[in-house]
Every structure is written in structure tokens, then in C-alpha cells.
């Protein structure tokens, strides 16, 4: 089997490829895709100390428009985390079928959101956000969130990568209050732009709330991280 080529869609600041690097077998190339150029540069910088001998390249644009930089660079592993919700999923999976190696694996993963997590501190935080932004969960400056019309498993089953297995992993996270504020700035439901000139006010209130709920300076989240692995029928991955 050829050495791995990783394609990470909606890479953000590069957490997925950075987490995968220790377990990939001699990756020769990593392609990072995002619509946000500043996040792409942050991802490239985060990977620089740990990438070893592999090439890291960035592609600025919608995930479904990605094309390999040159022949022979077909990805063997295509990953996408929570951002899959916001993508044109059928078009993304069609793109994956066009560009991926015959034995490639598509990996869709996610661990939920602090908006939906059931704990006293997340419920209080959600209520605080709602006092500023309204009852509905925001999804950008002008719209609200709607759940996916069908499951990601169904999306994959309707694509070329219809051989799907699901794996669930319990995850215990410990958040510092300041880390939660940093996370919120990256979300669609509590990003800075939604609050206009009240963002500093919101963050001060949120920090106080989180500090009041923290035990020993820590907020606990018991979550489940779900990984969908999809292959073309008969694919040898």
C-alpha cells in the first residue's frame, strides 16, 4: 500500500491532522482545506513542528471545489470533523470520489457541542447566550441552526463510500473557564461577530458564570466522540 496522503476538510486550526500524525504510517503529504485563510495559516504553523518529512499544503475554498495539486497526489484518507454539517455534503462526497485513491477511507467525526451537552454549567452558559442572541441557536449573523435533514451515515451510504462502520468513544474533557471562551469564539452560535459591540460584555459575564460553576478551576464534560469510517465497496483499506 502506498504511503498515506491526508486530506483534511474544514481543517480550522489543524487539530485533526495534528492528532493523526503520530498514528499515520509515514505520511508523504497533508492537504488542509478551509474557507478561512487565517485559520489555514494557523493550521500550517501548528503542524510545522511535528510534520516530519511530509509536505503540508493549503487550499483556500469550499471543500467540494478541492482538486489535488498534481497527478499522483490522490488522498488515501479524507477527514472532516464538525464542519461537515455546514458543507454541501453530496458535492463533498462526489469530490472525494473523484480525487481519492481506490483504497481510500473517508472519516467523518464529531463529539457534539457545548450547546447540546447536558450539564449544569453548559445549561447556564446556553441561557446566558440566549439572553444576548435570542432563544434559537444562531448559525451565523443572519440565520439559525437547523439539524441535518438526514444522518451523516445516510449521506455516506448514498455516496460511492457506502461501506460504513461507526465507532463511539467516551471522552472526558476538563475545561478551564478561559478555554471555554476561546472555544465559543470559534463556534457558529457564539462567535464575536454575533454580539456586535456587546461581545466584551458577554465574555465578562460568561467568564464569571464559568468561574462560579468550576470546581477547582475546572469544568467537566463527559461526551461521546463518534467516528464514521466509509469505504467504497470492495475497497481494501
PDB file of C-alpha atoms in Angstrom:
ATOM      1  CA  UNK A   1       0.000   0.000   0.000  1.00  0.00           C
ATOM      2  CA  UNK A   2       1.373   3.467  -0.826  1.00  0.00           C
ATOM      3  CA  UNK A   3       2.345   5.913   1.892  1.00  0.00           C
ATOM      4  CA  UNK A   4      -0.632   7.913   3.224  1.00  0.00           C
ATOM      5  CA  UNK A   5      -1.795  11.200   1.767  1.00  0.00           C
ATOM      6  CA  UNK A   6      -4.140  13.008   4.160  1.00  0.00           C
ATOM      7  CA  UNK A   7      -6.821  15.455   3.025  1.00  0.00           C
ATOM      8  CA  UNK A   8      -8.460  17.332   5.912  1.00  0.00           C
ATOM      9  CA  UNK A   9     -11.615  19.266   5.025  1.00  0.00           C
ATOM     10  CA  UNK A  10     -12.744  22.243   7.090  1.00  0.00           C
ATOM     11  CA  UNK A  11      -9.449  21.965   8.909  1.00  0.00           C
ATOM     12  CA  UNK A  12      -9.831  25.053  11.095  1.00  0.00           C
ATOM     13  CA  UNK A  13      -6.639  25.319  13.130  1.00  0.00           C
ATOM     14  CA  UNK A  14      -5.462  21.816  12.220  1.00  0.00           C
ATOM     15  CA  UNK A  15      -6.441  19.807  15.292  1.00  0.00           C
ATOM     16  CA  UNK A  16      -7.414  16.694  13.307  1.00  0.00           C
ATOM     17  CA  UNK A  17      -4.204  16.269  11.275  1.00  0.00           C
ATOM     18  CA  UNK A  18      -2.090  17.107  14.302  1.00  0.00           C
ATOM     19  CA  UNK A  19      -3.849  14.385  16.310  1.00  0.00           C
ATOM     20  CA  UNK A  20      -3.485  11.863  13.463  1.00  0.00           C
ATOM     21  CA  UNK A  21       0.181  12.421  12.684  1.00  0.00           C
ATOM     22  CA  UNK A  22       1.508  10.115  15.440  1.00  0.00           C
ATOM     23  CA  UNK A  23      -0.573   7.189  14.153  1.00  0.00           C
ATOM     24  CA  UNK A  24      -0.222   7.641  10.388  1.00  0.00           C
ATOM     25  CA  UNK A  25       2.381   5.451   8.732  1.00  0.00           C
ATOM     26  CA  UNK A  26       4.920   7.744   7.039  1.00  0.00           C
ATOM     27  CA  UNK A  27       2.536  10.360   5.595  1.00  0.00           C
ATOM     28  CA  UNK A  28       4.020  11.923   2.489  1.00  0.00           C
ATOM     29  CA  UNK A  29       1.559  14.788   2.138  1.00  0.00           C
ATOM     30  CA  UNK A  30      -1.153  16.650   4.061  1.00  0.00           C
ATOM     31  CA  UNK A  31      -3.631  18.919   2.282  1.00  0.00           C
ATOM     32  CA  UNK A  32      -5.518  21.354   4.500  1.00  0.00           C
ATOM     33  CA  UNK A  33      -8.782  22.815   3.177  1.00  0.00           C
ATOM     34  CA  UNK A  34     -10.767  25.689   4.675  1.00  0.00           C
ATOM     35  CA  UNK A  35     -12.609  28.806   3.551  1.00  0.00           C
ATOM     36  CA  UNK A  36     -10.806  30.861   6.212  1.00  0.00           C
ATOM     37  CA  UNK A  37      -7.272  31.758   5.133  1.00  0.00           C
ATOM     38  CA  UNK A  38      -6.141  32.892   8.593  1.00  0.00           C
ATOM     39  CA  UNK A  39      -7.162  29.524  10.043  1.00  0.00           C
ATOM     40  CA  UNK A  40      -5.284  27.739   7.281  1.00  0.00           C
ATOM     41  CA  UNK A  41      -2.102  29.597   8.163  1.00  0.00           C
ATOM     42  CA  UNK A  42      -2.637  28.793  11.844  1.00  0.00           C
ATOM     43  CA  UNK A  43      -3.070  25.124  10.920  1.00  0.00           C
ATOM     44  CA  UNK A  44       0.082  25.118   8.823  1.00  0.00           C
ATOM     45  CA  UNK A  45       2.021  26.739  11.674  1.00  0.00           C
ATOM     46  CA  UNK A  46       0.644  24.218  14.193  1.00  0.00           C
ATOM     47  CA  UNK A  47       1.784  21.309  12.029  1.00  0.00           C
ATOM     48  CA  UNK A  48       5.238  22.683  11.267  1.00  0.00           C
ATOM     49  CA  UNK A  49       6.969  21.350  14.423  1.00  0.00           C
ATOM     50  CA  UNK A  50       5.516  17.830  14.083  1.00  0.00           C
ATOM     51  CA  UNK A  51       5.072  17.152  10.397  1.00  0.00           C
ATOM     52  CA  UNK A  52       8.396  15.371   9.855  1.00  0.00           C
ATOM     53  CA  UNK A  53       9.312  14.792   6.213  1.00  0.00           C
ATOM     54  CA  UNK A  54       5.844  15.165   4.728  1.00  0.00           C
ATOM     55  CA  UNK A  55       4.692  18.105   2.604  1.00  0.00           C
ATOM     56  CA  UNK A  56       1.936  20.319   4.024  1.00  0.00           C
ATOM     57  CA  UNK A  57      -0.108  22.412   1.596  1.00  0.00           C
ATOM     58  CA  UNK A  58      -3.224  24.552   1.954  1.00  0.00           C
ATOM     59  CA  UNK A  59      -6.270  25.063  -0.244  1.00  0.00           C
ATOM     60  CA  UNK A  60      -8.454  28.086   0.408  1.00  0.00           C
ATOM     61  CA  UNK A  61     -12.023  27.496  -0.736  1.00  0.00           C
ATOM     62  CA  UNK A  62     -15.141  25.382  -0.332  1.00  0.00           C
ATOM     63  CA  UNK A  63     -14.377  21.733   0.352  1.00  0.00           C
ATOM     64  CA  UNK A  64     -16.263  20.428  -2.674  1.00  0.00           C
ATOM     65  CA  UNK A  65     -14.039  22.506  -5.010  1.00  0.00           C
ATOM     66  CA  UNK A  66     -10.782  20.876  -3.895  1.00  0.00           C
ATOM     67  CA  UNK A  67      -8.532  19.269  -6.505  1.00  0.00           C
ATOM     68  CA  UNK A  68      -5.089  17.689  -5.931  1.00  0.00           C
ATOM     69  CA  UNK A  69      -2.176  19.936  -6.825  1.00  0.00           C
ATOM     70  CA  UNK A  70      -0.705  17.366  -9.236  1.00  0.00           C
ATOM     71  CA  UNK A  71      -1.297  13.816 -10.527  1.00  0.00           C
ATOM     72  CA  UNK A  72      -0.202  11.100  -8.149  1.00  0.00           C
ATOM     73  CA  UNK A  73      -1.271  13.001  -5.047  1.00  0.00           C
ATOM     74  CA  UNK A  74      -4.606  11.234  -4.531  1.00  0.00           C
ATOM     75  CA  UNK A  75      -5.599  11.196  -0.852  1.00  0.00           C
ATOM     76  CA  UNK A  76      -5.758   7.859   0.913  1.00  0.00           C
ATOM     77  CA  UNK A  77      -7.514   9.299   3.968  1.00  0.00           C
ATOM     78  CA  UNK A  78     -10.087  12.120   3.815  1.00  0.00           C
ATOM     79  CA  UNK A  79     -11.113  13.538   7.175  1.00  0.00           C
ATOM     80  CA  UNK A  80     -13.766  16.020   8.234  1.00  0.00           C
ATOM     81  CA  UNK A  81     -14.918  16.928  11.716  1.00  0.00           C
ATOM     82  CA  UNK A  82     -17.889  19.066  12.816  1.00  0.00           C
ATOM     83  CA  UNK A  83     -17.671  21.347   9.779  1.00  0.00           C
ATOM     84  CA  UNK A  84     -19.239  18.614   7.631  1.00  0.00           C
ATOM     85  CA  UNK A  85     -22.629  19.920   8.771  1.00  0.00           C
ATOM     86  CA  UNK A  86     -22.041  23.249   7.009  1.00  0.00           C
ATOM     87  CA  UNK A  87     -20.790  21.791   3.742  1.00  0.00           C
ATOM     88  CA  UNK A  88     -22.651  20.771   0.618  1.00  0.00           C
ATOM     89  CA  UNK A  89     -22.358  17.158   1.697  1.00  0.00           C
ATOM     90  CA  UNK A  90     -23.349  15.363  -1.547  1.00  0.00           C
ATOM     91  CA  UNK A  91     -20.943  17.577  -3.506  1.00  0.00           C
ATOM     92  CA  UNK A  92     -18.155  16.972  -0.984  1.00  0.00           C
ATOM     93  CA  UNK A  93     -18.596  13.205  -1.242  1.00  0.00           C
ATOM     94  CA  UNK A  94     -18.690  13.416  -5.051  1.00  0.00           C
ATOM     95  CA  UNK A  95     -15.438  15.365  -4.957  1.00  0.00           C
ATOM     96  CA  UNK A  96     -13.962  12.722  -2.652  1.00  0.00           C
ATOM     97  CA  UNK A  97     -14.893  10.011  -5.125  1.00  0.00           C
ATOM     98  CA  UNK A  98     -13.204  11.951  -7.952  1.00  0.00           C
ATOM     99  CA  UNK A  99      -9.931  12.620  -6.174  1.00  0.00           C
ATOM    100  CA  UNK A 100      -9.438   9.751  -3.708  1.00  0.00           C
ATOM    101  CA  UNK A 101      -7.218   6.730  -4.199  1.00  0.00           C
ATOM    102  CA  UNK A 102      -9.074   3.452  -4.920  1.00  0.00           C
ATOM    103  CA  UNK A 103      -8.492   2.150  -1.389  1.00  0.00           C
ATOM    104  CA  UNK A 104      -9.195   5.497   0.332  1.00  0.00           C
ATOM    105  CA  UNK A 105     -11.130   5.896   3.572  1.00  0.00           C
ATOM    106  CA  UNK A 106     -13.461   8.803   4.325  1.00  0.00           C
ATOM    107  CA  UNK A 107     -13.664   9.638   8.028  1.00  0.00           C
ATOM    108  CA  UNK A 108     -16.442  11.863   9.394  1.00  0.00           C
ATOM    109  CA  UNK A 109     -16.236  12.570  13.113  1.00  0.00           C
ATOM    110  CA  UNK A 110     -17.621  14.716  15.863  1.00  0.00           C
ATOM    111  CA  UNK A 111     -18.111  14.951  19.591  1.00  0.00           C
ATOM    112  CA  UNK A 112     -21.188  17.092  19.964  1.00  0.00           C
ATOM    113  CA  UNK A 113     -21.232  20.696  21.124  1.00  0.00           C
ATOM    114  CA  UNK A 114     -21.305  22.591  24.387  1.00  0.00           C
ATOM    115  CA  UNK A 115     -24.640  23.963  23.176  1.00  0.00           C
ATOM    116  CA  UNK A 116     -26.215  20.486  23.323  1.00  0.00           C
ATOM    117  CA  UNK A 117     -24.209  18.977  26.196  1.00  0.00           C
ATOM    118  CA  UNK A 118     -26.318  18.326  29.305  1.00  0.00           C
ATOM    119  CA  UNK A 119     -24.608  19.693  32.416  1.00  0.00           C
ATOM    120  CA  UNK A 120     -25.461  22.436  34.879  1.00  0.00           C
ATOM    121  CA  UNK A 121     -22.710  24.708  33.612  1.00  0.00           C
ATOM    122  CA  UNK A 122     -23.474  24.231  29.906  1.00  0.00           C
ATOM    123  CA  UNK A 123     -27.180  24.843  30.519  1.00  0.00           C
ATOM    124  CA  UNK A 124     -26.383  28.083  32.367  1.00  0.00           C
ATOM    125  CA  UNK A 125     -23.981  29.132  29.617  1.00  0.00           C
ATOM    126  CA  UNK A 126     -26.565  28.416  26.912  1.00  0.00           C
ATOM    127  CA  UNK A 127     -29.138  30.514  28.787  1.00  0.00           C
ATOM    128  CA  UNK A 128     -26.667  33.390  29.011  1.00  0.00           C
ATOM    129  CA  UNK A 129     -26.010  33.230  25.253  1.00  0.00           C
ATOM    130  CA  UNK A 130     -29.763  33.243  24.645  1.00  0.00           C
ATOM    131  CA  UNK A 131     -30.226  36.405  26.715  1.00  0.00           C
ATOM    132  CA  UNK A 132     -27.907  38.150  24.236  1.00  0.00           C
ATOM    133  CA  UNK A 133     -28.813  36.450  20.953  1.00  0.00           C
ATOM    134  CA  UNK A 134     -32.342  35.115  21.344  1.00  0.00           C
ATOM    135  CA  UNK A 135     -33.829  31.718  22.057  1.00  0.00           C
ATOM    136  CA  UNK A 136     -32.877  30.000  18.779  1.00  0.00           C
ATOM    137  CA  UNK A 137     -29.368  28.695  18.260  1.00  0.00           C
ATOM    138  CA  UNK A 138     -27.598  31.048  15.910  1.00  0.00           C
ATOM    139  CA  UNK A 139     -25.710  29.840  12.845  1.00  0.00           C
ATOM    140  CA  UNK A 140     -24.022  32.949  11.543  1.00  0.00           C
ATOM    141  CA  UNK A 141     -25.061  36.568  11.621  1.00  0.00           C
ATOM    142  CA  UNK A 142     -28.406  36.148   9.829  1.00  0.00           C
ATOM    143  CA  UNK A 143     -29.577  32.580  10.268  1.00  0.00           C
ATOM    144  CA  UNK A 144     -30.377  29.954  12.866  1.00  0.00           C
ATOM    145  CA  UNK A 145     -29.217  26.374  13.177  1.00  0.00           C
ATOM    146  CA  UNK A 146     -31.221  23.506  11.702  1.00  0.00           C
ATOM    147  CA  UNK A 147     -30.204  19.924  12.295  1.00  0.00           C
ATOM    148  CA  UNK A 148     -29.128  17.829   9.328  1.00  0.00           C
ATOM    149  CA  UNK A 149     -32.018  16.605   7.171  1.00  0.00           C
ATOM    150  CA  UNK A 150     -30.558  13.132   7.387  1.00  0.00           C
ATOM    151  CA  UNK A 151     -27.744  11.486   9.272  1.00  0.00           C
ATOM    152  CA  UNK A 152     -24.148  11.557   8.117  1.00  0.00           C
ATOM    153  CA  UNK A 153     -24.319   7.769   7.891  1.00  0.00           C
ATOM    154  CA  UNK A 154     -27.137   8.126   5.387  1.00  0.00           C
ATOM    155  CA  UNK A 155     -25.108  10.727   3.455  1.00  0.00           C
ATOM    156  CA  UNK A 156     -22.243   8.260   3.204  1.00  0.00           C
ATOM    157  CA  UNK A 157     -24.478   5.310   2.349  1.00  0.00           C
ATOM    158  CA  UNK A 158     -25.856   7.312  -0.577  1.00  0.00           C
ATOM    159  CA  UNK A 159     -22.376   8.068  -1.906  1.00  0.00           C
ATOM    160  CA  UNK A 160     -19.653   5.993  -3.526  1.00  0.00           C
ATOM    161  CA  UNK A 161     -18.337   5.359   0.011  1.00  0.00           C
ATOM    162  CA  UNK A 162     -21.312   3.271   1.066  1.00  0.00           C
ATOM    163  CA  UNK A 163     -19.462   0.694   3.160  1.00  0.00           C
ATOM    164  CA  UNK A 164     -19.797   2.434   6.542  1.00  0.00           C
ATOM    165  CA  UNK A 165     -18.824   1.468  10.086  1.00  0.00           C
ATOM    166  CA  UNK A 166     -19.494   3.552  13.191  1.00  0.00           C
ATOM    167  CA  UNK A 167     -17.278   3.755  16.268  1.00  0.00           C
ATOM    168  CA  UNK A 168     -18.078   5.591  19.514  1.00  0.00           C
ATOM    169  CA  UNK A 169     -15.564   6.619  22.163  1.00  0.00           C
ATOM    170  CA  UNK A 170     -16.371   8.110  25.577  1.00  0.00           C
ATOM    171  CA  UNK A 171     -14.359  11.275  26.163  1.00  0.00           C
ATOM    172  CA  UNK A 172     -13.880  13.114  29.460  1.00  0.00           C
ATOM    173  CA  UNK A 173     -12.857  16.717  28.923  1.00  0.00           C
ATOM    174  CA  UNK A 174     -11.681  19.201  31.523  1.00  0.00           C
ATOM    175  CA  UNK A 175     -12.151  22.840  30.536  1.00  0.00           C
ATOM    176  CA  UNK A 176     -10.676  25.913  32.132  1.00  0.00           C
ATOM    177  CA  UNK A 177     -13.106  28.859  32.014  1.00  0.00           C
ATOM    178  CA  UNK A 178     -10.794  30.828  29.724  1.00  0.00           C
ATOM    179  CA  UNK A 179     -10.554  27.857  27.339  1.00  0.00           C
ATOM    180  CA  UNK A 180     -14.347  27.784  27.047  1.00  0.00           C
ATOM    181  CA  UNK A 181     -14.319  31.439  25.972  1.00  0.00           C
ATOM    182  CA  UNK A 182     -11.749  30.599  23.287  1.00  0.00           C
ATOM    183  CA  UNK A 183     -13.914  27.715  22.080  1.00  0.00           C
ATOM    184  CA  UNK A 184     -17.006  29.918  21.911  1.00  0.00           C
ATOM    185  CA  UNK A 185     -15.207  32.398  19.651  1.00  0.00           C
ATOM    186  CA  UNK A 186     -14.793  29.602  17.063  1.00  0.00           C
ATOM    187  CA  UNK A 187     -18.434  28.468  17.069  1.00  0.00           C
ATOM    188  CA  UNK A 188     -21.270  29.428  14.767  1.00  0.00           C
ATOM    189  CA  UNK A 189     -23.552  30.116  17.753  1.00  0.00           C
ATOM    190  CA  UNK A 190     -21.361  32.403  19.890  1.00  0.00           C
ATOM    191  CA  UNK A 191     -18.717  33.924  17.634  1.00  0.00           C
ATOM    192  CA  UNK A 192     -17.688  37.516  18.272  1.00  0.00           C
ATOM    193  CA  UNK A 193     -19.483  38.998  15.244  1.00  0.00           C
ATOM    194  CA  UNK A 194     -22.894  37.907  16.545  1.00  0.00           C
ATOM    195  CA  UNK A 195     -22.655  40.168  19.595  1.00  0.00           C
ATOM    196  CA  UNK A 196     -21.636  43.365  17.761  1.00  0.00           C
ATOM    197  CA  UNK A 197     -20.451  45.868  20.393  1.00  0.00           C
ATOM    198  CA  UNK A 198     -21.666  43.707  23.315  1.00  0.00           C
ATOM    199  CA  UNK A 199     -19.107  40.918  22.924  1.00  0.00           C
ATOM    200  CA  UNK A 200     -16.785  42.151  25.674  1.00  0.00           C
ATOM    201  CA  UNK A 201     -19.775  42.481  27.991  1.00  0.00           C
ATOM    202  CA  UNK A 202     -20.887  38.943  27.144  1.00  0.00           C
ATOM    203  CA  UNK A 203     -17.426  37.484  27.701  1.00  0.00           C
ATOM    204  CA  UNK A 204     -17.121  39.153  31.100  1.00  0.00           C
ATOM    205  CA  UNK A 205     -20.483  37.701  32.150  1.00  0.00           C
ATOM    206  CA  UNK A 206     -19.626  34.286  30.702  1.00  0.00           C
ATOM    207  CA  UNK A 207     -16.262  34.179  32.469  1.00  0.00           C
ATOM    208  CA  UNK A 208     -17.897  34.982  35.808  1.00  0.00           C
ATOM    209  CA  UNK A 209     -20.552  32.308  35.217  1.00  0.00           C
ATOM    210  CA  UNK A 210     -17.969  29.696  34.310  1.00  0.00           C
ATOM    211  CA  UNK A 211     -15.773  30.533  37.285  1.00  0.00           C
ATOM    212  CA  UNK A 212     -18.788  30.215  39.594  1.00  0.00           C
ATOM    213  CA  UNK A 213     -19.532  26.720  38.209  1.00  0.00           C
ATOM    214  CA  UNK A 214     -15.931  25.492  38.101  1.00  0.00           C
ATOM    215  CA  UNK A 215     -14.690  23.102  40.755  1.00  0.00           C
ATOM    216  CA  UNK A 216     -11.026  23.571  41.485  1.00  0.00           C
ATOM    217  CA  UNK A 217     -10.870  25.833  38.439  1.00  0.00           C
ATOM    218  CA  UNK A 218     -12.148  23.054  36.132  1.00  0.00           C
ATOM    219  CA  UNK A 219     -15.408  22.413  34.259  1.00  0.00           C
ATOM    220  CA  UNK A 220     -16.075  18.777  33.358  1.00  0.00           C
ATOM    221  CA  UNK A 221     -17.675  17.477  30.163  1.00  0.00           C
ATOM    222  CA  UNK A 222     -18.428  13.783  29.633  1.00  0.00           C
ATOM    223  CA  UNK A 223     -19.001  13.381  25.914  1.00  0.00           C
ATOM    224  CA  UNK A 224     -19.103  10.710  23.228  1.00  0.00           C
ATOM    225  CA  UNK A 225     -16.889  11.094  20.179  1.00  0.00           C
ATOM    226  CA  UNK A 226     -18.319   9.362  17.110  1.00  0.00           C
ATOM    227  CA  UNK A 227     -16.248   8.300  14.109  1.00  0.00           C
ATOM    228  CA  UNK A 228     -17.766   7.115  10.820  1.00  0.00           C
ATOM    229  CA  UNK A 229     -15.353   5.248   8.535  1.00  0.00           C
ATOM    230  CA  UNK A 230     -16.513   4.825   4.941  1.00  0.00           C
ATOM    231  CA  UNK A 231     -15.014   2.955   2.013  1.00  0.00           C
ATOM    232  CA  UNK A 232     -16.066   2.124  -1.496  1.00  0.00           C
ATOM    233  CA  UNK A 233     -17.485  -1.404  -1.647  1.00  0.00           C
ATOM    234  CA  UNK A 234     -14.614  -3.815  -2.042  1.00  0.00           C
ATOM    235  CA  UNK A 235     -12.070  -1.149  -1.084  1.00  0.00           C
ATOM    236  CA  UNK A 236      -9.007  -2.563   0.630  1.00  0.00           C
ATOM    237  CA  UNK A 237      -8.237  -0.031   3.371  1.00  0.00           C
TER     238      UNK A 237
END
